PDB file of C-alpha atoms in Angstrom:
ATOM      1  CA  MET A   1       0.000   0.000   0.000  1.00 77.00           C
ATOM      2  CA  LEU A   2       1.218   3.480  -0.815  1.00 83.00           C
ATOM      3  CA  ARG A   3       2.102   5.600   2.197  1.00 89.00           C
ATOM      4  CA  ILE A   4       1.067   9.016   0.908  1.00 90.00           C
ATOM      5  CA  PRO A   5       0.879  11.704   3.610  1.00 91.00           C
ATOM      6  CA  ARG A   6      -2.692  12.691   4.508  1.00 91.00           C
ATOM      7  CA  ARG A   7      -2.075  16.295   3.484  1.00 92.00           C
ATOM      8  CA  TYR A   8      -2.146  15.068  -0.132  1.00 90.00           C
ATOM      9  CA  ALA A   9      -5.532  13.357   0.256  1.00 88.00           C
ATOM     10  CA  HIS A  10      -7.193  16.043  -1.889  1.00 87.00           C
ATOM     11  CA  PHE A  11      -4.913  15.155  -4.805  1.00 88.00           C
ATOM     12  CA  VAL A  12      -5.382  11.409  -4.330  1.00 90.00           C
ATOM     13  CA  PHE A  13      -9.158  11.913  -4.261  1.00 89.00           C
ATOM     14  CA  ALA A  14      -9.014  13.969  -7.471  1.00 89.00           C
ATOM     15  CA  ILE A  15      -6.980  11.347  -9.295  1.00 92.00           C
ATOM     16  CA  ILE A  16      -9.214   8.452  -8.230  1.00 92.00           C
ATOM     17  CA  GLN A  17     -12.515  10.273  -8.752  1.00 91.00           C
ATOM     18  CA  SER A  18     -11.589  11.730 -12.139  1.00 92.00           C
ATOM     19  CA  GLY A  19     -10.164   8.406 -13.301  1.00 94.00           C
ATOM     20  CA  LEU A  20     -13.291   6.487 -12.380  1.00 95.00           C
ATOM     21  CA  THR A  21     -15.717   9.056 -13.772  1.00 94.00           C
ATOM     22  CA  SER A  22     -13.859   9.460 -17.057  1.00 95.00           C
ATOM     23  CA  ALA A  23     -13.502   5.669 -17.414  1.00 95.00           C
ATOM     24  CA  VAL A  24     -17.269   5.185 -17.135  1.00 96.00           C
ATOM     25  CA  ALA A  25     -18.053   8.103 -19.455  1.00 95.00           C
ATOM     26  CA  ALA A  26     -15.533   6.893 -22.052  1.00 95.00           C
ATOM     27  CA  ALA A  27     -16.956   3.367 -21.894  1.00 95.00           C
ATOM     28  CA  ILE A  28     -20.466   4.674 -22.538  1.00 95.00           C
ATOM     29  CA  ALA A  29     -19.244   6.850 -25.408  1.00 93.00           C
ATOM     30  CA  CYS A  30     -17.345   3.933 -26.957  1.00 94.00           C
ATOM     31  CA  ALA A  31     -20.152   1.380 -26.643  1.00 93.00           C
ATOM     32  CA  PRO A  32     -20.896   1.486 -30.401  1.00 91.00           C
ATOM     33  CA  PHE A  33     -17.417   0.034 -31.022  1.00 93.00           C
ATOM     34  CA  LEU A  34     -18.270  -3.193 -29.163  1.00 91.00           C
ATOM     35  CA  GLN A  35     -19.604  -4.762 -32.353  1.00 90.00           C
ATOM     36  CA  GLN A  36     -16.477  -3.804 -34.321  1.00 90.00           C
ATOM     37  CA  SER A  37     -14.079  -5.358 -31.794  1.00 89.00           C
ATOM     38  CA  THR A  38     -12.276  -2.012 -31.484  1.00 94.00           C
ATOM     39  CA  PHE A  39     -13.859  -1.014 -28.175  1.00 94.00           C
ATOM     40  CA  LEU A  40     -10.693  -1.302 -26.068  1.00 94.00           C
ATOM     41  CA  GLU A  41      -8.602   0.795 -28.448  1.00 95.00           C
ATOM     42  CA  HIS A  42     -11.202   3.549 -28.669  1.00 94.00           C
ATOM     43  CA  TRP A  43     -11.906   3.401 -24.936  1.00 95.00           C
ATOM     44  CA  LEU A  44      -8.234   3.757 -23.962  1.00 96.00           C
ATOM     45  CA  ILE A  45      -7.775   6.793 -26.196  1.00 95.00           C
ATOM     46  CA  SER A  46     -11.018   8.413 -25.036  1.00 95.00           C
ATOM     47  CA  TRP A  47     -10.344   7.650 -21.393  1.00 96.00           C
ATOM     48  CA  SER A  48      -6.783   9.012 -21.402  1.00 96.00           C
ATOM     49  CA  ILE A  49      -7.909  12.294 -22.986  1.00 95.00           C
ATOM     50  CA  ALA A  50     -10.873  12.589 -20.608  1.00 94.00           C
ATOM     51  CA  TRP A  51      -8.763  11.783 -17.546  1.00 95.00           C
ATOM     52  CA  ALA A  52      -6.060  14.286 -18.438  1.00 95.00           C
ATOM     53  CA  THR A  53      -8.794  16.884 -18.840  1.00 94.00           C
ATOM     54  CA  MET A  54     -10.695  16.004 -15.666  1.00 92.00           C
ATOM     55  CA  VAL A  55      -7.862  15.846 -13.107  1.00 93.00           C
ATOM     56  CA  PRO A  56      -7.260  19.619 -13.010  1.00 92.00           C
ATOM     57  CA  ILE A  57     -10.998  20.323 -13.140  1.00 92.00           C
ATOM     58  CA  VAL A  58     -11.660  18.047 -10.157  1.00 90.00           C
ATOM     59  CA  LEU A  59      -8.711  19.518  -8.254  1.00 91.00           C
ATOM     60  CA  LEU A  60     -10.143  22.991  -8.698  1.00 92.00           C
ATOM     61  CA  ALA A  61     -13.843  22.166  -8.330  1.00 91.00           C
ATOM     62  CA  ALA A  62     -13.819  19.702  -5.395  1.00 88.00           C
ATOM     63  CA  PRO A  63     -13.359  22.305  -2.617  1.00 88.00           C
ATOM     64  CA  ALA A  64     -16.204  24.434  -3.973  1.00 91.00           C
ATOM     65  CA  ILE A  65     -18.461  21.401  -4.400  1.00 89.00           C
ATOM     66  CA  ARG A  66     -17.662  20.279  -0.850  1.00 88.00           C
ATOM     67  CA  ARG A  67     -18.577  23.738   0.525  1.00 91.00           C
ATOM     68  CA  LEU A  68     -21.787  23.792  -1.534  1.00 92.00           C
ATOM     69  CA  ALA A  69     -22.762  20.340  -0.248  1.00 90.00           C
ATOM     70  CA  ILE A  70     -22.247  21.527   3.331  1.00 91.00           C
ATOM     71  CA  LEU A  71     -24.392  24.608   2.655  1.00 92.00           C
ATOM     72  CA  LEU A  72     -27.180  22.511   1.155  1.00 93.00           C
ATOM     73  CA  THR A  73     -27.325  19.967   3.989  1.00 93.00           C
ATOM     74  CA  ILE A  74     -27.889  20.079   7.724  1.00 89.00           C
ATOM     75  CA  ALA A  75     -26.207  18.142  10.499  1.00 82.00           C
ATOM     76  CA  SER A  76     -28.399  15.450  12.045  1.00 81.00           C
ATOM     77  CA  ASP A  77     -27.552  15.533  15.717  1.00 70.00           C
TER      78      ASP A  77
END
């Protein structure tokens, strides 16, 4: 297991979350290629472009989304 200091948790979260989200979105977008047996090739290209795009977006957006979620919810004591 990697021993990444907790202060970098925001970056680890961004990498995991953006990777997973872009992988699912790329798979859905590449579904038509399943019949042509070129799905994996198209998916890998689409996913790598989407992931490279999403990592900085998630890094910048996550703190604002977290604050918005806190504003929109109440604590249940």
